[in-house]
XYZ file of C-alpha atoms in Angstrom:
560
model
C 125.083 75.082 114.970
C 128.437 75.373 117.095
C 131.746 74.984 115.957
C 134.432 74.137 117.842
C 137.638 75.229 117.289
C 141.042 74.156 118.326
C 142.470 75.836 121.348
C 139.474 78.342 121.923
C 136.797 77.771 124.714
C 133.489 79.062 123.367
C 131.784 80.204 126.159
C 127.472 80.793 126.809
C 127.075 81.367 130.292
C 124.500 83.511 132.384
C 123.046 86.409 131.182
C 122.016 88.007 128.245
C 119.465 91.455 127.402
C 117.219 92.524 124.784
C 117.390 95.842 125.335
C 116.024 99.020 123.912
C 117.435 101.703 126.283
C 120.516 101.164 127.409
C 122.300 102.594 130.750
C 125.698 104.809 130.330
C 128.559 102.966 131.832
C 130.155 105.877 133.280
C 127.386 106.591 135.372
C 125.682 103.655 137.220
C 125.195 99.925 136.938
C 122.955 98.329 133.991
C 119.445 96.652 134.710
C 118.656 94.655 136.313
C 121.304 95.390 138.802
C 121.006 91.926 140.675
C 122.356 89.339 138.128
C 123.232 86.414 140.171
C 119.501 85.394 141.950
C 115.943 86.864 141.089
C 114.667 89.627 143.432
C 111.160 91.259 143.127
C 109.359 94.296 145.135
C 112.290 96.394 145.681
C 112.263 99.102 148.757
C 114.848 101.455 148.219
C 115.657 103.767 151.249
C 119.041 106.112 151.914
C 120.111 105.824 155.590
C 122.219 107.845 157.777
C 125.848 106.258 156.301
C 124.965 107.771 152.771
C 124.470 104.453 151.471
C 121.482 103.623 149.613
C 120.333 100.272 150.725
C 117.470 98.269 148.862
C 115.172 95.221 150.253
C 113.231 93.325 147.980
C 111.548 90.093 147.891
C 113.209 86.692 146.347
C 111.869 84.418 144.105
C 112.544 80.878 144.096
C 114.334 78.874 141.276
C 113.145 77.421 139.264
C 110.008 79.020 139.261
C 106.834 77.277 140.828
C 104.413 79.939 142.395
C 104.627 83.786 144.687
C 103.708 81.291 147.524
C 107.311 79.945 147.315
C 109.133 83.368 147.884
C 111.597 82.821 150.930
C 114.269 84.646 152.019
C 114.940 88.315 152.221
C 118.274 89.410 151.148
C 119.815 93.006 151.377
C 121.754 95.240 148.502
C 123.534 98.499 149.228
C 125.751 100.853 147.020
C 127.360 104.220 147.428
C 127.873 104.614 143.613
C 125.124 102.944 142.042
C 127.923 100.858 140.084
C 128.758 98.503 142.059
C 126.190 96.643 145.013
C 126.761 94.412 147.870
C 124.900 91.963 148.610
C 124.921 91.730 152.256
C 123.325 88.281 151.985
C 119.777 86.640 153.672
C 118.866 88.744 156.792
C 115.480 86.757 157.391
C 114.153 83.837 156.420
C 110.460 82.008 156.814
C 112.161 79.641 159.012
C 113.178 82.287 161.553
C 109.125 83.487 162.343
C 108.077 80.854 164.837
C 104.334 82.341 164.232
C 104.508 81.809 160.665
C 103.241 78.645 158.489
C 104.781 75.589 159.256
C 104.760 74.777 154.934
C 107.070 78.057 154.871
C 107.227 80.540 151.594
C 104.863 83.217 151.809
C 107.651 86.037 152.375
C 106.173 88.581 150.324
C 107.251 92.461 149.669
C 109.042 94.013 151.908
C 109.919 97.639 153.780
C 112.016 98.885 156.060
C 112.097 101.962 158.408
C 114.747 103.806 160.697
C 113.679 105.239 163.715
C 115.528 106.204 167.305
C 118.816 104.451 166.387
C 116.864 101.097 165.158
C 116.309 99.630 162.057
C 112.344 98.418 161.371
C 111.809 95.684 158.682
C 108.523 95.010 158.252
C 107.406 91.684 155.812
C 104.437 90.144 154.834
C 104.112 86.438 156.026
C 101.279 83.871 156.606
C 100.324 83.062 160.080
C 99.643 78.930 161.054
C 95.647 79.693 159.716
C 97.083 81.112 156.764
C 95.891 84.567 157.081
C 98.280 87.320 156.473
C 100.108 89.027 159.000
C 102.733 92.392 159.267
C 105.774 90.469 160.853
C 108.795 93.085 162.194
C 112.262 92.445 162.654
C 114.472 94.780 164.483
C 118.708 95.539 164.084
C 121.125 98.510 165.483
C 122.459 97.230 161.274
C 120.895 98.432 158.373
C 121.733 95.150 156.592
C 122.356 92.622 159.208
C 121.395 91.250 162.832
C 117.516 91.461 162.412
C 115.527 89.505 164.972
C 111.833 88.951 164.862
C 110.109 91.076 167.592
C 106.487 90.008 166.360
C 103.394 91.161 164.524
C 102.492 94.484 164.087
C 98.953 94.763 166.250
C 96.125 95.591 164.828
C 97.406 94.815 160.911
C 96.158 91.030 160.559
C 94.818 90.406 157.368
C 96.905 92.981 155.817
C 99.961 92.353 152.899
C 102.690 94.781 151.268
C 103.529 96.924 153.899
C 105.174 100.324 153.541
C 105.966 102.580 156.269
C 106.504 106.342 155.535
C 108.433 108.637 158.176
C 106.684 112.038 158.096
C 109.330 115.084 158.773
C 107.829 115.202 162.033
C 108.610 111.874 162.903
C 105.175 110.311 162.723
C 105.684 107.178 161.211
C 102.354 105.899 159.131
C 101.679 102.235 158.047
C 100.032 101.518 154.579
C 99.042 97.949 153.298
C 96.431 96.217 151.472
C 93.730 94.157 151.868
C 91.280 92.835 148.851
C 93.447 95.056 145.829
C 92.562 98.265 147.937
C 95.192 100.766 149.706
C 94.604 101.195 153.589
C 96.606 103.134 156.119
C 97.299 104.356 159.441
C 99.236 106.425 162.186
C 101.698 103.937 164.268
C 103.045 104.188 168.092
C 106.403 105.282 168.625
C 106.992 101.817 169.222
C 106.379 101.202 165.419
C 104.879 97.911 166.220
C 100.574 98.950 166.725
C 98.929 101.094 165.080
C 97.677 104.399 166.514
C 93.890 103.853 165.504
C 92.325 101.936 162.314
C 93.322 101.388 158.975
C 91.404 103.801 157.034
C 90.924 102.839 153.311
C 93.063 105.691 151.034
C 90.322 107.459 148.680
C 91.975 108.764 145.390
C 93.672 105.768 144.541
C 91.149 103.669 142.740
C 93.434 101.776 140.391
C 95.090 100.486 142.984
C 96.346 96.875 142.649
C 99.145 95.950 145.390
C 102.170 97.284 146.995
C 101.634 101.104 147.590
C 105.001 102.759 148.651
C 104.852 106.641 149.688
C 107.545 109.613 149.809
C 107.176 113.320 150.027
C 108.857 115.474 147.914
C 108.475 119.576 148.573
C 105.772 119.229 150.919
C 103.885 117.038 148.788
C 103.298 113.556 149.595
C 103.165 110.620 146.761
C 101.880 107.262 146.557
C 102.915 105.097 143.829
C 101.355 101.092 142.985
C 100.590 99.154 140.625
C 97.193 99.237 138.820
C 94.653 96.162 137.405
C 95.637 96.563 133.460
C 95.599 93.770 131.835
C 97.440 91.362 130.596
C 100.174 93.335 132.474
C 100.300 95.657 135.254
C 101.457 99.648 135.070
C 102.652 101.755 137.668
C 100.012 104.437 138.822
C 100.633 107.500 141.318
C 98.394 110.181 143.582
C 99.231 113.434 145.196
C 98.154 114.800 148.206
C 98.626 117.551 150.754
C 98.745 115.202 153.735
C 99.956 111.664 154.318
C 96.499 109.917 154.775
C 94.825 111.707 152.101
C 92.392 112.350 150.273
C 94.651 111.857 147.082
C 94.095 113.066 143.608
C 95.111 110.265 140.794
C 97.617 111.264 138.756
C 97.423 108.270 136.000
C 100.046 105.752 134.914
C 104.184 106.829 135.049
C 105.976 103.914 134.597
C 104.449 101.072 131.383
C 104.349 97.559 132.127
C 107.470 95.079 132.013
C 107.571 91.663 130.720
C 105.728 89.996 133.688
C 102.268 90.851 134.807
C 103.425 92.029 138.455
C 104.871 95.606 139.207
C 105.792 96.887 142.217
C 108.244 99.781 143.714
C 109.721 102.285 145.541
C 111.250 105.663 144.789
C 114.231 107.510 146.459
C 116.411 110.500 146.286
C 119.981 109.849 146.024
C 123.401 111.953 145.437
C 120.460 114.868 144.352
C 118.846 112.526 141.623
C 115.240 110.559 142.211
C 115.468 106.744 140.947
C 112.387 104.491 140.501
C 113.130 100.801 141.552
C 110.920 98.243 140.469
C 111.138 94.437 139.124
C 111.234 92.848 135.193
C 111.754 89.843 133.579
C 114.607 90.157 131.918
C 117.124 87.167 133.300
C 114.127 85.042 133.498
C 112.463 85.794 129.636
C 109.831 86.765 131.187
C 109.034 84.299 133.861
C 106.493 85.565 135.946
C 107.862 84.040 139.170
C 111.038 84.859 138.595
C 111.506 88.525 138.252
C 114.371 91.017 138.522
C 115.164 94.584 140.495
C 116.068 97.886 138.069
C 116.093 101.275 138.285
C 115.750 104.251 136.353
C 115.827 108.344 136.980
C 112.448 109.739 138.137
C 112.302 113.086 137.024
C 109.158 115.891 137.640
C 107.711 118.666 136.013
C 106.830 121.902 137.458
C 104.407 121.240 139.439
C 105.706 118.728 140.915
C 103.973 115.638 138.874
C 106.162 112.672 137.450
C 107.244 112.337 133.882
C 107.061 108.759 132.457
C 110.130 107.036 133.283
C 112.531 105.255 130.731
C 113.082 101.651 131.512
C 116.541 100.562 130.339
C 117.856 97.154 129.988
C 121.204 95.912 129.207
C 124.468 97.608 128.074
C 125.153 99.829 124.686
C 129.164 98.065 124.173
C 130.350 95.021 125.785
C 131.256 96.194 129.869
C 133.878 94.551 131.723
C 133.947 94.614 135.443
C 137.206 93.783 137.966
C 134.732 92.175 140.295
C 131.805 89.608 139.763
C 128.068 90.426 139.177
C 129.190 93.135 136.918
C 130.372 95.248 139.366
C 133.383 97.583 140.122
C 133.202 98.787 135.795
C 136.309 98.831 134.371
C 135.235 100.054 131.002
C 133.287 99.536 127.739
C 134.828 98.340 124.242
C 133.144 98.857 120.735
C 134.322 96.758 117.914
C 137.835 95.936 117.561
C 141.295 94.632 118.486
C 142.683 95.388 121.569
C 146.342 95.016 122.995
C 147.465 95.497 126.739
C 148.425 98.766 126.032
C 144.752 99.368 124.095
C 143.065 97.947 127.173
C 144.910 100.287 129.468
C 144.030 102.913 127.837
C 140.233 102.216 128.291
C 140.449 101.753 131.589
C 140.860 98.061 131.396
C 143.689 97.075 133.252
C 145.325 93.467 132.170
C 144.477 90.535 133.658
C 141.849 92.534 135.780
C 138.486 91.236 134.243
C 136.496 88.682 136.778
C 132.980 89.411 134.601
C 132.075 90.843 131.390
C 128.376 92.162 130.165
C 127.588 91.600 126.442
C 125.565 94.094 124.530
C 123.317 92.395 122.217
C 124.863 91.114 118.606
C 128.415 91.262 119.972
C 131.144 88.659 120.180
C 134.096 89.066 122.691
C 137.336 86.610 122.130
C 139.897 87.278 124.642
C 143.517 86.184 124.934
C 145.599 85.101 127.877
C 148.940 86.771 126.222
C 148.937 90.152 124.816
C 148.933 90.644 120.687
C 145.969 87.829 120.797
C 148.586 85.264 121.369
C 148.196 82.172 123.614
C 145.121 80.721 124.605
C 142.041 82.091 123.964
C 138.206 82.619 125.079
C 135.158 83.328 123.244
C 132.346 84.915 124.710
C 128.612 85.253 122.982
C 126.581 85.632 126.310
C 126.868 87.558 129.673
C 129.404 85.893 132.347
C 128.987 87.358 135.795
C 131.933 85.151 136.907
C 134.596 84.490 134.808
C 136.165 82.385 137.421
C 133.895 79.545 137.185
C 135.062 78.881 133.204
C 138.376 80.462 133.257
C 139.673 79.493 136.801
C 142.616 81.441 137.467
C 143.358 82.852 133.562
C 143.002 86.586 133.266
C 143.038 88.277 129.788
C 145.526 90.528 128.142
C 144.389 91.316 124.786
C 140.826 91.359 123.398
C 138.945 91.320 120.420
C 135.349 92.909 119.805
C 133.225 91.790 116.748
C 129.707 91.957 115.798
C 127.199 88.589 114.975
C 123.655 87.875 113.424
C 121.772 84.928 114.605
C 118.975 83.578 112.935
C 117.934 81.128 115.263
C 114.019 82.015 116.510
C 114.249 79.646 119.744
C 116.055 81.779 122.254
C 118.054 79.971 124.663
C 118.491 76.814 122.515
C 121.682 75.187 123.896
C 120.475 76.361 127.213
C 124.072 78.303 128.161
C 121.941 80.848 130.085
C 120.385 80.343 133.512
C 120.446 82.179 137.435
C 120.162 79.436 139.582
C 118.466 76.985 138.619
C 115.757 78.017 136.414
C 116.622 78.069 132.302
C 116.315 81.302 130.781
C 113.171 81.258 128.166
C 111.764 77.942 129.070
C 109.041 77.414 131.537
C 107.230 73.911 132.405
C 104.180 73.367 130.176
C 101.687 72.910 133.163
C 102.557 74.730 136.527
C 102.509 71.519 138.185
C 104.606 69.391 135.965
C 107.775 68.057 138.273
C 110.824 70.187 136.484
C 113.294 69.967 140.005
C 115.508 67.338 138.046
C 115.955 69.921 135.626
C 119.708 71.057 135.369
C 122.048 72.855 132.642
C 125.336 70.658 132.314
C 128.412 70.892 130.441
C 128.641 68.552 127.980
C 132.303 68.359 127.638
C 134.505 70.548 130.559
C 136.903 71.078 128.089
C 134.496 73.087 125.917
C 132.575 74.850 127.992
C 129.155 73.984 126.460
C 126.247 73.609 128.398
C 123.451 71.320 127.649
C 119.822 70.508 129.404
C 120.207 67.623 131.578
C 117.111 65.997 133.323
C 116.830 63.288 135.591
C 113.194 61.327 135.762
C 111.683 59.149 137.834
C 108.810 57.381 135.803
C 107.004 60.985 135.271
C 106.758 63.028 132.393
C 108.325 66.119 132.124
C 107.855 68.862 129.455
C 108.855 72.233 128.794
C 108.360 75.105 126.783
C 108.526 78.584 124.793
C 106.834 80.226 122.013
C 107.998 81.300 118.818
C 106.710 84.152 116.055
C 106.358 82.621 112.792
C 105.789 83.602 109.386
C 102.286 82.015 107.897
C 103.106 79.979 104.751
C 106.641 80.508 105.827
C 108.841 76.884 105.389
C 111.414 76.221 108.363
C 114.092 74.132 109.093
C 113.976 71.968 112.461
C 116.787 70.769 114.576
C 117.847 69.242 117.506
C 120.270 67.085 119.274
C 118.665 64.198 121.906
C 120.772 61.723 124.249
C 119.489 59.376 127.144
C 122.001 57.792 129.375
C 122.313 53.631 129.309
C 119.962 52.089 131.702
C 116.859 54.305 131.300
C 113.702 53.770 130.299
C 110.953 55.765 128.245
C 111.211 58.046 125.478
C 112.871 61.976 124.973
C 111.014 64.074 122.466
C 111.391 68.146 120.983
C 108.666 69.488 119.132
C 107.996 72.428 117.415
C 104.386 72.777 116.751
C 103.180 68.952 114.885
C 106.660 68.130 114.212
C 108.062 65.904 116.955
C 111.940 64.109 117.246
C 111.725 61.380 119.396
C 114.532 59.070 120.828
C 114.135 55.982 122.665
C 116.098 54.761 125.348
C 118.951 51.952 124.071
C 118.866 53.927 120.878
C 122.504 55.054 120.438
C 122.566 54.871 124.721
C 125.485 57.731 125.808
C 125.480 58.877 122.530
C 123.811 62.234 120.980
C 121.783 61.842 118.188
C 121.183 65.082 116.051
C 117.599 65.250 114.240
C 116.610 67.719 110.848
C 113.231 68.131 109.068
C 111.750 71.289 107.582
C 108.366 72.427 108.060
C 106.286 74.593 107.068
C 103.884 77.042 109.487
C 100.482 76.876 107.479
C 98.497 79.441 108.909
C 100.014 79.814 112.172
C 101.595 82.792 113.540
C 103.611 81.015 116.446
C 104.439 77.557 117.732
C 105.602 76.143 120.388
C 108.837 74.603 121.180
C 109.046 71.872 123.724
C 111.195 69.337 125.290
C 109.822 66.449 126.909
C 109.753 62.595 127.922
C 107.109 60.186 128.299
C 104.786 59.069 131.078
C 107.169 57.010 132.373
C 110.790 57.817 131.791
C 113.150 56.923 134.411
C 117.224 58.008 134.001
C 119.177 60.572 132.828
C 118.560 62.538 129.266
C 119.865 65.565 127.618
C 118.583 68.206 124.826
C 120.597 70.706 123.080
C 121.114 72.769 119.590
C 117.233 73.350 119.246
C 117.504 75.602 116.253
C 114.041 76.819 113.955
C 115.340 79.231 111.057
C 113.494 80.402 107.682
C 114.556 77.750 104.910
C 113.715 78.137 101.402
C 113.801 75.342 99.638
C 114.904 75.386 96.127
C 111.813 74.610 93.479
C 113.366 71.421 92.122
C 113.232 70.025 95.738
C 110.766 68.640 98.187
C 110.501 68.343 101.969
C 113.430 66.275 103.332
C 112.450 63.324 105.287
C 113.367 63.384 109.005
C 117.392 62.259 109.514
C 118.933 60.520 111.853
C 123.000 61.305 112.860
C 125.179 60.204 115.298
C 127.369 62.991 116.400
C-alpha cells in the first residue's frame, strides 16, 4: 500500500517499461519513441532537408477495434533524440469519398516526387470496399489535400510506394493476406498496368514496405505465425520480382500485429515498427520503435534487437522525453552533482524511469525544501509540478511484490489504462477515467461513470498452484447512485453497495489460495444496472504465508 508522507508529492503518472534491452542515452531516444498517443504502422522515409520524417497510423483510446483508427499524425527528428510531432495532417473527415461512419484510416506511406510530397492511406469507400486515397503538399509534414483515389487500386490496403533510382515509382498493396504490385504514371495517382501478385513472398501477411540497398531490392512484412506475428523479408534483383524468401528478422512483440519500414539515416539502417509497450499489450493500442538494422556480407539482414525502455533514470529539458539532458544511477545529487551530468538545475520538464528505480527530487539544492517522488515515467512534469523545477535529486532502487500491474491505475496515454482491457470487446468502458483522488497528493484512482449498464474490466495474473495470496482493494461509489462495485481475483469477489459508506472508500482484505490454477484474473466491475459515479484503487495480490497456528482470515471491512 501507499504511504503518504508529509510535505512530499508521490507521484505515478504515464509511462512505465519492462524492458530487456535497453537504448544508450547518448545516442538516440528510448522505445517507443512516441509516448504521449499510440501510433502503429510506421513509414519512415529521409527527405531532401536531412530530416528523417515518420508516418504511421493512430489508434484510438481507449481501445475498441483497427476499424476505429483516425487520424494521421507526422514525427520528424534530425537526431533521433528528440521528435516533433508536427501534429494531424489528415483526418477521415477530410475524404469526402470515404465512409460516412469514419475510422478505417489504416497504414500509411508517403513518397516525394518532382517537388511534391505523395501520401498515400488506406480508407473505406461509402460501399465499404477499400480504396488507395492520396493527399498531396509542397510540406513534408503539413498542408496535405486530398487529390483522390489512386485508379486502378480499389480493393487494395497497406500501400507502399518505392522510388526506383531511375525514378520509376512502383505501388505495392494487398489484397486477401497476399503482396501485389505495380509500375505507376508520373502522375503517381494510376497505375501503369495491373497489379501483379509478388511470387517469393509466401508468408506474407499485411503491410509490405520495400527499399534497395546496393542494387538489391528488399521487401519486408509481416508473416501468419501464430498467436503473434514476425517480421519476414525477400530479395530480389528487380523491383517486381521474382523474390527469394529470406525467413523471419525481426520476433514478434507483445501484440499480434507487426508492421514496418526500414531507412538509412546519418550512415546507419533503423527498422521501425509498432509494440505494446504503453498499452501492456493492448492489441489496439500499439506503439512506434526502432532499432539498428544491420547486414551480413551478402547483403542479408541479421535479426534485429528490440529494445524497450531506459538502463538509469533519463531526464529530458523538454516533454515526451525529449531534448536528453542526462542519465543518473543511484544516488544523491546536488546542483553542482547535476551539472556535472549534464543536468542543468531547474531544467527537467520530463523524466524516464528505468525499471526498479525511485527518483525524489527537491525544489532547493542539498534536498532541502519541498520535495517530489517519482516511481513511474512522467512525460510532463508540468501537469503535477506546475511551475517547480528541481535542484537536487536523489536516485534509489525498489522491489515490488505486487502481481497486478497497474493497480492504482497512475499509468495511462490518453484515455485508455495501462494493463486493463474491457472483459468483452463490446462492454461500454467510455466513462472510464483515471482521477486524482486528492490534488494535493497526486494519486490517481479509476473513476467510472455508469448509466444503468455493467461495466467490467480486466488483466491476468501468473500464479503459483497451491500458492496462498493475500487480496486487496479499496472501493467507493459516490451518494446518489445505484447498483453495486465489485474486484475479483479469480472466485474471490469484494463487493460494495451503493449508500454503503456513500463518498467514502472502503478498503477490503482476504487471502486466498490458487488451487490448481496457474493464473487468474483480476477484474473491476459493477452490476447490470449501476447508475453514478464509483472508484477502484490499491488492487494488490502478493504471496502470503500464513503462519501454521492460523487460518484464513475472514473478509474485512475498513473505512479509510
Amino acid at each position: 500500500m501507499r504511504l503518504k508522507q508529509q510535505m512530499i508529492w508521490t507521484v505515478h503518472l504515464a509511462i512505465v517499461f519492462a524492458t530487456s534491452l535497453v537504448a544508450t542515452a547518448a545516442e538516440r531516444r528510448s522505445n517507443p519513441f512516441v509516448s504521449h498517443m499510440f501510433t502503429a504502422d510506421p513509414s519512415a522515409h529521409v527527405w531532401e532537408d536531412g530530416r528523417l520524417y515518420v508516418y504511421p497510423s493512430s489508434d484510438t483510446s481507449p481501445p475498441t477495434s483497427y476499424s476505429s483508427m483516425d487520424g494521421y499524425h507526422v514525427f520528424s527528428t534530425d537526431d533521433l533524440i528528440s521528435w516533433v510531432d508536427h501534429g494531424e495532417i489528415l483526418h477521415s473527415r477530410d475524404v469526402e469519398w470515404g465512409t460516412p461512419q469514419g475510422g478505417n484510416m489504416w497504414a500509411p506511406d508517403c513518397a516525394y516526387k518532382n517537388g511534391r510530397y505523395y501520401f498515400y492511406f488506406p480508407h473505406r469507400n461509402k460501399a465499404m470496399e477499400w480504396e488507395i486515397g492520396v493527399a498531396t503538399s509542397e510540406q513534408p509534414a503539413s498542408g496535405f489535400e486530398v487529390q483522390g483515389r489512386v485508379r486502378g487500386g480499389s480493393g487494395f490496403c497497406d500501400p507502399c510506394v518505392f522510388i526506383d533510382d531511375d525514378g520509376q515509382a512502383y505501388l505495392y498493396a494487398v489484397i486477401d493476406a497476399k503482396c501485389y504490385a505495380a509500375k505507376l504514371k508520373d502522375n503517381m495517382m494510376e497505375l501503369d498496368g495491373e497489379m501483379v501478385h509478388q511470387v517469393g513472398v509466401d508468408e506474407h501477411r499485411e503491410g509490405p514496405f520495400v527499399f534497395k540497398r546496393d542494387g538489391i531490392y528488399y521487401m519486408i512484412y509481416p508473416d501468419h505465425h501464430p498467436k503473434f506475428n514476425r517480421m519476414q523479408y525477400s530479395m530480389s534483383d528487380s523491383p517486381l520480382g521474382p523474390w527469394e524468401p529470406k525467413g523471419v528478422f525481426v520476433d514478434h512483440t507483445d501484440v499480434i500485429t507487426m508492421h514496418g519500414s526500414v531507412v538509412e539515416y546519418q550512415g546507419q539502417w533503423y527498422l521501425f515498427y509498432h509494440n505494446g509497450a504503453l498499452s501492456g499489450g493492448l492489441a489496439h493500442n500499439r506503439s512506434i520503435c526502432f532499432d539498428p538494422v544491420r547486414f551480413n556480407e551478402d547483403g542479408s539482414l541479421q535479426r534485429v534487437r528490440q529494445s524497450i525502455g531506459v538502463a538509469l533514470p533519463t531526464f529530458h529539458a523538454d516533454i515526451n522525453f525529449n531534448r536528453m539532458l542526462g542519465a543518473l544511477d543511484v544516488g544523491a545529487y546536488t546542483s553542482a552533482d547535476l551539472e556535472q551530468h549534464g543536468i542543468r538545475e531547474n531544467a527537467i520538464a520530463s523524466l524516464e524511469l528505468a525499471p526498479g528505480y525511485v527518483v525524489e527530487a527537491f525544489e532547493a539544492d542539498h534536498f532541502q525544501g519541498q520535495s517530489w517522488r517519482f516511481e513511474h515515467s512522467v512525460i510532463d512534469l508540468g501537469t503535477l509540478a506546475g511551475d517547480k523545477r528541481f535542484s537536487s535529486i536523489k536516485v534509489s532502487r525498489t522491489t515490488d511484490d505486487n502481481l497486478v500491474k497497474n493497480g492504482s491505475f497512475e499509468e495511462g496515454v490518453e484515455a485508455s489504462i495501462r494493463y486493463w482491457a474491457a472483459v468483452k470487446r463490446r462492454t461500454p468502458t467510455h466513462g472510464l477515467h483515471r482521477i486524482l483522488e486528492d490534488p494535493a497528493d497526486q494519486y490517481y484512482a479509476l473513476g467510472y461513470e455508469g448509466e444503468q449498464a455493467a461495466m467490467a474490466i480486466q488483466q491476468t495474473v501468473a500464479v503459483k498452484p497451491q500458492q496462498s495470496y493475500t487480496f486487496s482493494a479499496k472501493l467507493k461509489i459516490d451518494p446518489g447512485a445505484t447498483g453495486q462495485v465489485f474486484v475479483s481475483a479469480g472466485e474471490k469477489t469484494f463487493t460494495l453497495d451503493a449508500g454503503t459508506q456513500a463518498g467514502e472508500w472502503v478498503s477490503f482484505t482476504d487471502s486466498l489460495s490458487a488451487g490448481k490454477k496457474k493464473s487468474l484474473s483480476i477484474r473491476c466491475g459493477t452490476s447490470a444496472k449501476f447508475k453514478g459515479r464509483c472508484y477502484w484503487d490499491g488492487i494488490e495480490l502478493s504471496e502470503y504465508e500464513p503462519h501454521p497456528e492460523s487460518t484464513d482470515a475472514a473478509q474485512t471491512i475498513t473505512s479509510l
